[in-house]
Amino acid sequence: MRILITDGMDKSAIAELKNKGHEVVEQFYSPEELGEALRGFDAVVIRSATKIRKAQLEEAKGSRLKLIIRGGVGVDNIDVADAEAMGIAVRNTPNASSNAVAELAIGLMFSCARYISIAGHTMRQGKWEKKAYSKGFELCGKTLGVIGYGRIGKRIGDIAQAIGMKVIAYQRHPKPEYECDTMRFAPLDELLASADIIALSTPSLGAPIINAENIEKMKDGVVIINTSRGANVDEDALLTALNSGKVRAAGLDVWAEEPTKNEALYTHLAVSCTPHTGASTTEAQKRIGSEIVSIIENF
């Protein structure tokens, strides 16, 4: 197969594909160039930066392209139905990055709870602001609300329970076997009203879950963590809530626009943030690469 890799991939996996006789091209294309470029490949491997929409698929229609692989969990940056209608298969790597994303979500919780991001920043400015950051809180004993309890959401919940948190989860199709003394499913409104910290772990649903209306349903001083999709948060509503104190802090790895231009949000003193690095661990990238090789070989 002739394979296009647009957003990077583990080098050992690329070497394995080449050793198996495939031709591999590493090249990023702009949206305007991508559709025509796809015509020259049997398969394309993308991550978050590349989006394959109907316009690109129409340009590639009738060509040799027959497989699109998303190196990650969600496939919302691919118009899946349009691809499949054209006979192009779509695959992803749902297992490989779950732990990496979950650990980052937990890390952002700790950062919000103990001012790790801003306190470290002020120290690098030569300041010693111990009193300003002496009123953190412990995660142990708090209630975590997880919106979306799939592979990543459940892993977040498992780690949270291990450090002494109680977990409430919202899932369209809950699995009762997951429930125990420290974890239960609940309707969304109950989760919003009960949780001390809310973590988003769901694909984009077309409209923000964290919007002004739902923020009003939350506890005063709630913490919001988003390692899912930027579109799940109304950034203006979140900024307003941070400024009013309704939301105590936010941990954000994903943004409505990437790279984000929302300076008011990413520079806010109550925001701990990262540039969409949820799956960016050495271990996760090796697992993703290995899974992509398996997908291609099986296909």
Coordinates of C-alpha atoms in Angstrom, one line a residue:
M1 CA 0.0 0.0 0.0
R2 CA 1.0 3.6 -0.5
I3 CA 0.3 5.3 2.9
L4 CA 0.1 9.0 3.7
I5 CA 0.9 10.1 7.3
T6 CA -0.1 13.7 7.8
D7 CA 0.3 14.5 11.5
G8 CA 3.3 12.4 12.5
M9 CA 3.6 8.9 13.9
D10 CA 5.9 6.8 16.0
K11 CA 9.1 6.2 14.1
S12 CA 9.3 2.5 15.0
A13 CA 5.8 2.0 13.5
I14 CA 6.8 3.8 10.3
A15 CA 9.9 1.6 10.1
E16 CA 7.8 -1.5 10.5
L17 CA 5.4 -0.4 7.8
K18 CA 8.3 0.1 5.4
N19 CA 9.8 -3.3 6.4
K20 CA 6.5 -4.9 5.5
G21 CA 6.9 -3.4 2.0
H22 CA 4.6 -0.4 2.2
E23 CA 5.5 3.0 0.8
V24 CA 5.1 5.6 3.5
V25 CA 5.0 9.4 2.8
E26 CA 5.1 11.9 5.8
Q27 CA 3.5 15.1 4.6
F28 CA 1.0 17.6 6.0
Y29 CA -1.4 19.2 3.5
S30 CA -3.6 22.2 3.9
P31 CA -7.4 21.6 3.6
E32 CA -7.3 23.1 0.1
E33 CA -4.5 20.7 -1.1
L34 CA -5.5 17.5 0.9
G35 CA -8.4 16.2 -1.3
E36 CA -6.3 16.1 -4.5
A37 CA -3.3 14.6 -2.6
L38 CA -5.4 11.8 -1.2
R39 CA -6.0 10.5 -4.7
G40 CA -2.4 9.2 -4.8
F41 CA -2.7 7.0 -1.7
D42 CA -4.3 3.8 -0.6
A43 CA -4.5 4.8 3.0
V44 CA -4.1 8.0 5.1
V45 CA -3.2 8.2 8.8
I46 CA -4.2 11.4 10.6
R47 CA -4.3 12.7 14.2
S48 CA -6.0 15.9 15.3
A49 CA -4.5 18.5 13.0
T50 CA -5.8 17.1 9.8
K51 CA -9.6 17.1 9.1
I52 CA -11.1 15.1 6.3
R53 CA -14.4 16.5 5.4
K54 CA -16.9 15.9 2.6
A55 CA -15.1 18.4 0.4
Q56 CA -11.8 16.5 0.5
L57 CA -13.6 13.2 0.2
E58 CA -15.4 14.4 -3.0
E59 CA -12.0 15.4 -4.5
A60 CA -10.6 11.9 -3.7
K61 CA -13.8 10.0 -4.8
G62 CA -13.1 7.3 -7.3
S63 CA -9.4 7.2 -6.6
R64 CA -7.2 4.5 -5.0
L65 CA -8.0 5.8 -1.5
K66 CA -9.7 3.0 0.5
L67 CA -8.7 3.5 4.2
I68 CA -8.6 6.4 6.7
I69 CA -7.1 5.8 10.1
R70 CA -7.4 8.3 13.0
G71 CA -4.5 7.8 15.4
G72 CA -6.6 8.4 18.5
V73 CA -10.0 7.7 20.1
G74 CA -12.5 10.1 18.4
V75 CA -13.2 10.3 14.7
D76 CA -15.1 13.6 14.7
N77 CA -12.5 15.2 12.5
I78 CA -13.6 12.8 9.7
D79 CA -16.9 12.9 7.9
V80 CA -17.3 9.1 8.5
A81 CA -20.7 8.6 6.8
D82 CA -19.6 10.3 3.6
A83 CA -16.4 8.3 3.5
E84 CA -18.2 5.0 4.0
A85 CA -20.8 5.9 1.4
M86 CA -17.9 6.2 -1.0
G87 CA -16.5 2.8 0.0
I88 CA -13.7 4.2 2.1
A89 CA -13.2 2.5 5.4
V90 CA -12.6 4.5 8.6
R91 CA -10.7 3.1 11.6
N92 CA -9.3 4.5 14.8
T93 CA -7.2 3.4 17.8
P94 CA -9.6 3.5 20.7
N95 CA -7.4 1.6 23.2
A96 CA -4.0 3.0 22.8
S97 CA -4.2 6.5 24.3
S98 CA -6.9 6.1 27.0
N99 CA -4.5 5.9 29.9
A100 CA -2.4 8.8 28.7
V101 CA -5.4 11.1 28.4
A102 CA -6.8 10.0 31.7
E103 CA -3.5 10.7 33.5
L104 CA -3.4 14.2 32.1
A105 CA -7.0 14.8 33.2
I106 CA -6.0 13.8 36.8
G107 CA -2.9 15.9 36.5
L108 CA -4.9 18.9 35.6
M109 CA -7.2 18.3 38.6
F110 CA -4.2 18.3 40.9
S111 CA -2.9 21.5 39.2
C112 CA -6.2 23.2 39.8
A113 CA -6.5 22.0 43.3
R114 CA -3.0 23.1 44.4
Y115 CA -2.2 26.0 42.1
I116 CA 0.7 24.0 40.6
S117 CA 0.7 25.8 37.3
I118 CA 0.4 29.4 38.4
A119 CA 2.5 29.0 41.6
G120 CA 5.3 27.5 39.5
H121 CA 5.0 30.3 37.0
T122 CA 5.3 33.0 39.7
M123 CA 8.4 31.3 41.1
R124 CA 10.1 31.5 37.7
Q125 CA 9.4 35.2 37.9
G126 CA 11.4 35.3 41.1
K127 CA 8.4 35.6 43.4
W128 CA 7.7 33.6 46.6
E129 CA 3.9 33.8 47.0
K130 CA 3.3 31.1 49.5
K131 CA 0.3 32.9 51.2
A132 CA -1.4 33.5 47.9
Y133 CA -1.4 29.8 47.1
S134 CA -1.9 28.3 50.6
K135 CA -5.6 27.6 50.3
G136 CA -5.7 24.7 47.9
F137 CA -7.9 21.7 48.4
E138 CA -7.4 17.9 48.5
L139 CA -9.0 15.7 45.8
C140 CA -9.5 12.9 48.3
G141 CA -13.1 13.0 49.6
K142 CA -14.4 15.1 46.7
T143 CA -17.0 14.1 44.2
L144 CA -15.9 13.9 40.6
G145 CA -18.5 14.0 37.8
V146 CA -17.4 12.4 34.6
I147 CA -19.4 13.2 31.5
G148 CA -18.8 10.4 29.1
Y149 CA -17.8 7.1 30.7
G150 CA -16.2 5.2 27.8
R151 CA -12.6 3.9 27.8
I152 CA -11.1 7.2 28.8
G153 CA -13.8 8.3 31.2
K154 CA -13.8 5.0 33.0
R155 CA -10.0 5.2 33.4
I156 CA -10.3 8.7 34.8
G157 CA -12.9 7.3 37.2
D158 CA -10.7 4.4 38.2
I159 CA -7.8 6.6 39.1
A160 CA -10.0 9.1 40.9
Q161 CA -11.5 6.3 43.1
A162 CA -8.0 5.1 43.8
I163 CA -7.1 8.4 45.3
G164 CA -10.2 8.5 47.5
M165 CA -12.7 10.4 45.3
K166 CA -16.4 9.4 44.7
V167 CA -17.4 9.3 41.1
I168 CA -20.7 10.2 39.5
A169 CA -20.9 9.4 35.7
Y170 CA -23.2 10.4 32.9
Q171 CA -23.3 8.1 29.9
R172 CA -26.0 7.7 27.3
H173 CA -25.8 3.9 27.6
P174 CA -24.6 3.2 31.2
K175 CA -23.1 -0.1 32.2
P176 CA -24.5 -1.1 35.6
E177 CA -21.6 -3.5 36.1
Y178 CA -19.3 -0.5 36.6
E179 CA -21.1 0.7 39.6
C180 CA -19.9 0.2 43.2
D181 CA -19.8 2.0 46.5
T182 CA -17.7 4.8 45.1
M183 CA -19.1 5.0 41.6
R184 CA -22.6 5.4 40.2
F185 CA -24.3 6.6 37.1
A186 CA -26.7 9.6 37.3
P187 CA -28.7 11.9 35.0
L188 CA -26.7 14.9 33.7
D189 CA -28.5 17.5 35.8
E190 CA -27.9 15.5 39.0
L191 CA -24.2 15.2 38.1
L192 CA -23.9 19.0 37.4
A193 CA -25.5 19.8 40.7
S194 CA -23.5 17.3 42.8
A195 CA -20.0 17.3 41.5
D196 CA -17.1 19.3 43.0
I197 CA -15.1 18.6 39.9
I198 CA -16.5 17.9 36.4
A199 CA -14.3 16.1 33.8
L200 CA -15.4 15.9 30.1
S201 CA -14.6 12.7 28.3
T202 CA -17.1 12.6 25.5
P203 CA -17.0 13.2 21.7
S204 CA -18.3 16.5 20.4
L205 CA -22.0 16.4 20.5
G206 CA -22.5 19.4 18.2
A207 CA -23.2 22.0 20.9
P208 CA -21.2 22.8 24.1
I209 CA -22.1 20.8 27.2
I210 CA -20.4 23.4 29.4
N211 CA -22.6 26.4 28.5
A212 CA -24.0 29.3 30.6
E213 CA -27.2 27.3 31.4
N214 CA -25.4 24.2 32.7
I215 CA -22.8 26.2 34.6
E216 CA -25.7 27.8 36.6
K217 CA -26.7 24.3 37.6
M218 CA -23.3 23.6 39.1
K219 CA -22.0 24.1 42.6
D220 CA -20.4 27.4 43.4
G221 CA -16.6 26.9 43.2
V222 CA -16.7 23.9 40.8
V223 CA -13.6 22.9 38.9
I224 CA -14.0 22.0 35.2
I225 CA -11.5 19.7 33.3
N226 CA -11.7 19.2 29.5
T227 CA -9.4 16.7 27.8
S228 CA -12.1 15.7 25.3
R229 CA -13.0 18.2 22.5
G230 CA -12.8 22.0 22.6
A231 CA -16.3 22.2 21.1
N232 CA -17.7 20.8 24.3
V233 CA -17.0 24.0 26.2
D234 CA -18.5 27.5 25.5
E235 CA -15.3 29.4 26.1
D236 CA -17.0 32.7 26.6
A237 CA -19.4 31.2 29.2
L238 CA -16.5 29.6 31.0
L239 CA -14.5 32.8 31.1
T240 CA -17.5 34.7 32.5
A241 CA -17.9 32.0 35.2
L242 CA -14.2 32.0 36.1
N243 CA -14.3 35.8 36.5
S244 CA -17.3 35.7 38.7
G245 CA -15.9 32.9 40.9
K246 CA -18.8 30.5 40.0
V247 CA -16.1 28.3 38.5
R248 CA -13.1 28.1 40.8
A249 CA -10.6 26.8 38.2
A250 CA -10.4 25.0 34.9
G251 CA -7.9 22.5 33.4
L252 CA -8.0 22.7 29.6
D253 CA -6.1 20.5 27.1
V254 CA -8.4 21.2 24.1
W255 CA -9.7 24.4 22.6
A256 CA -12.5 25.6 20.4
E257 CA -9.8 26.7 17.9
E258 CA -6.4 25.1 17.7
P259 CA -3.9 26.7 18.1
T260 CA -6.1 28.8 20.4
K261 CA -6.2 32.5 20.1
N262 CA -8.3 32.9 23.3
E263 CA -5.6 34.8 25.3
A264 CA -8.1 35.9 28.0
L265 CA -8.7 32.2 28.8
Y266 CA -5.3 30.6 28.4
T267 CA -3.6 33.4 30.5
H268 CA -6.3 33.4 33.2
L269 CA -4.8 32.9 36.6
A270 CA -7.4 30.2 37.4
V271 CA -6.7 28.1 34.3
S272 CA -4.1 25.3 34.0
C273 CA -3.7 24.5 30.4
T274 CA -1.8 22.4 27.9
P275 CA -1.7 22.5 24.0
H276 CA -3.8 19.3 23.2
T277 CA -1.1 16.9 24.6
G278 CA -3.5 14.3 26.1
A279 CA -2.2 11.4 24.0
S280 CA 1.3 12.7 23.8
T281 CA 3.3 10.2 25.8
T282 CA 6.0 8.0 24.5
E283 CA 4.1 4.9 25.6
A284 CA 0.8 6.0 24.1
Q285 CA 2.4 6.9 20.8
K286 CA 4.1 3.5 20.5
R287 CA 0.8 1.8 21.3
I288 CA -1.0 4.0 18.7
G289 CA 1.7 3.2 16.1
S290 CA 1.5 -0.5 16.8
E291 CA -2.3 -0.5 16.5
I292 CA -2.1 1.4 13.2
V293 CA 0.2 -1.2 11.8
S294 CA -2.2 -4.0 12.9
I295 CA -5.1 -2.1 11.3
I296 CA -3.3 -1.8 8.0
E297 CA -2.1 -5.4 8.0
N298 CA -5.6 -6.7 8.9
F299 CA -7.2 -4.4 6.3

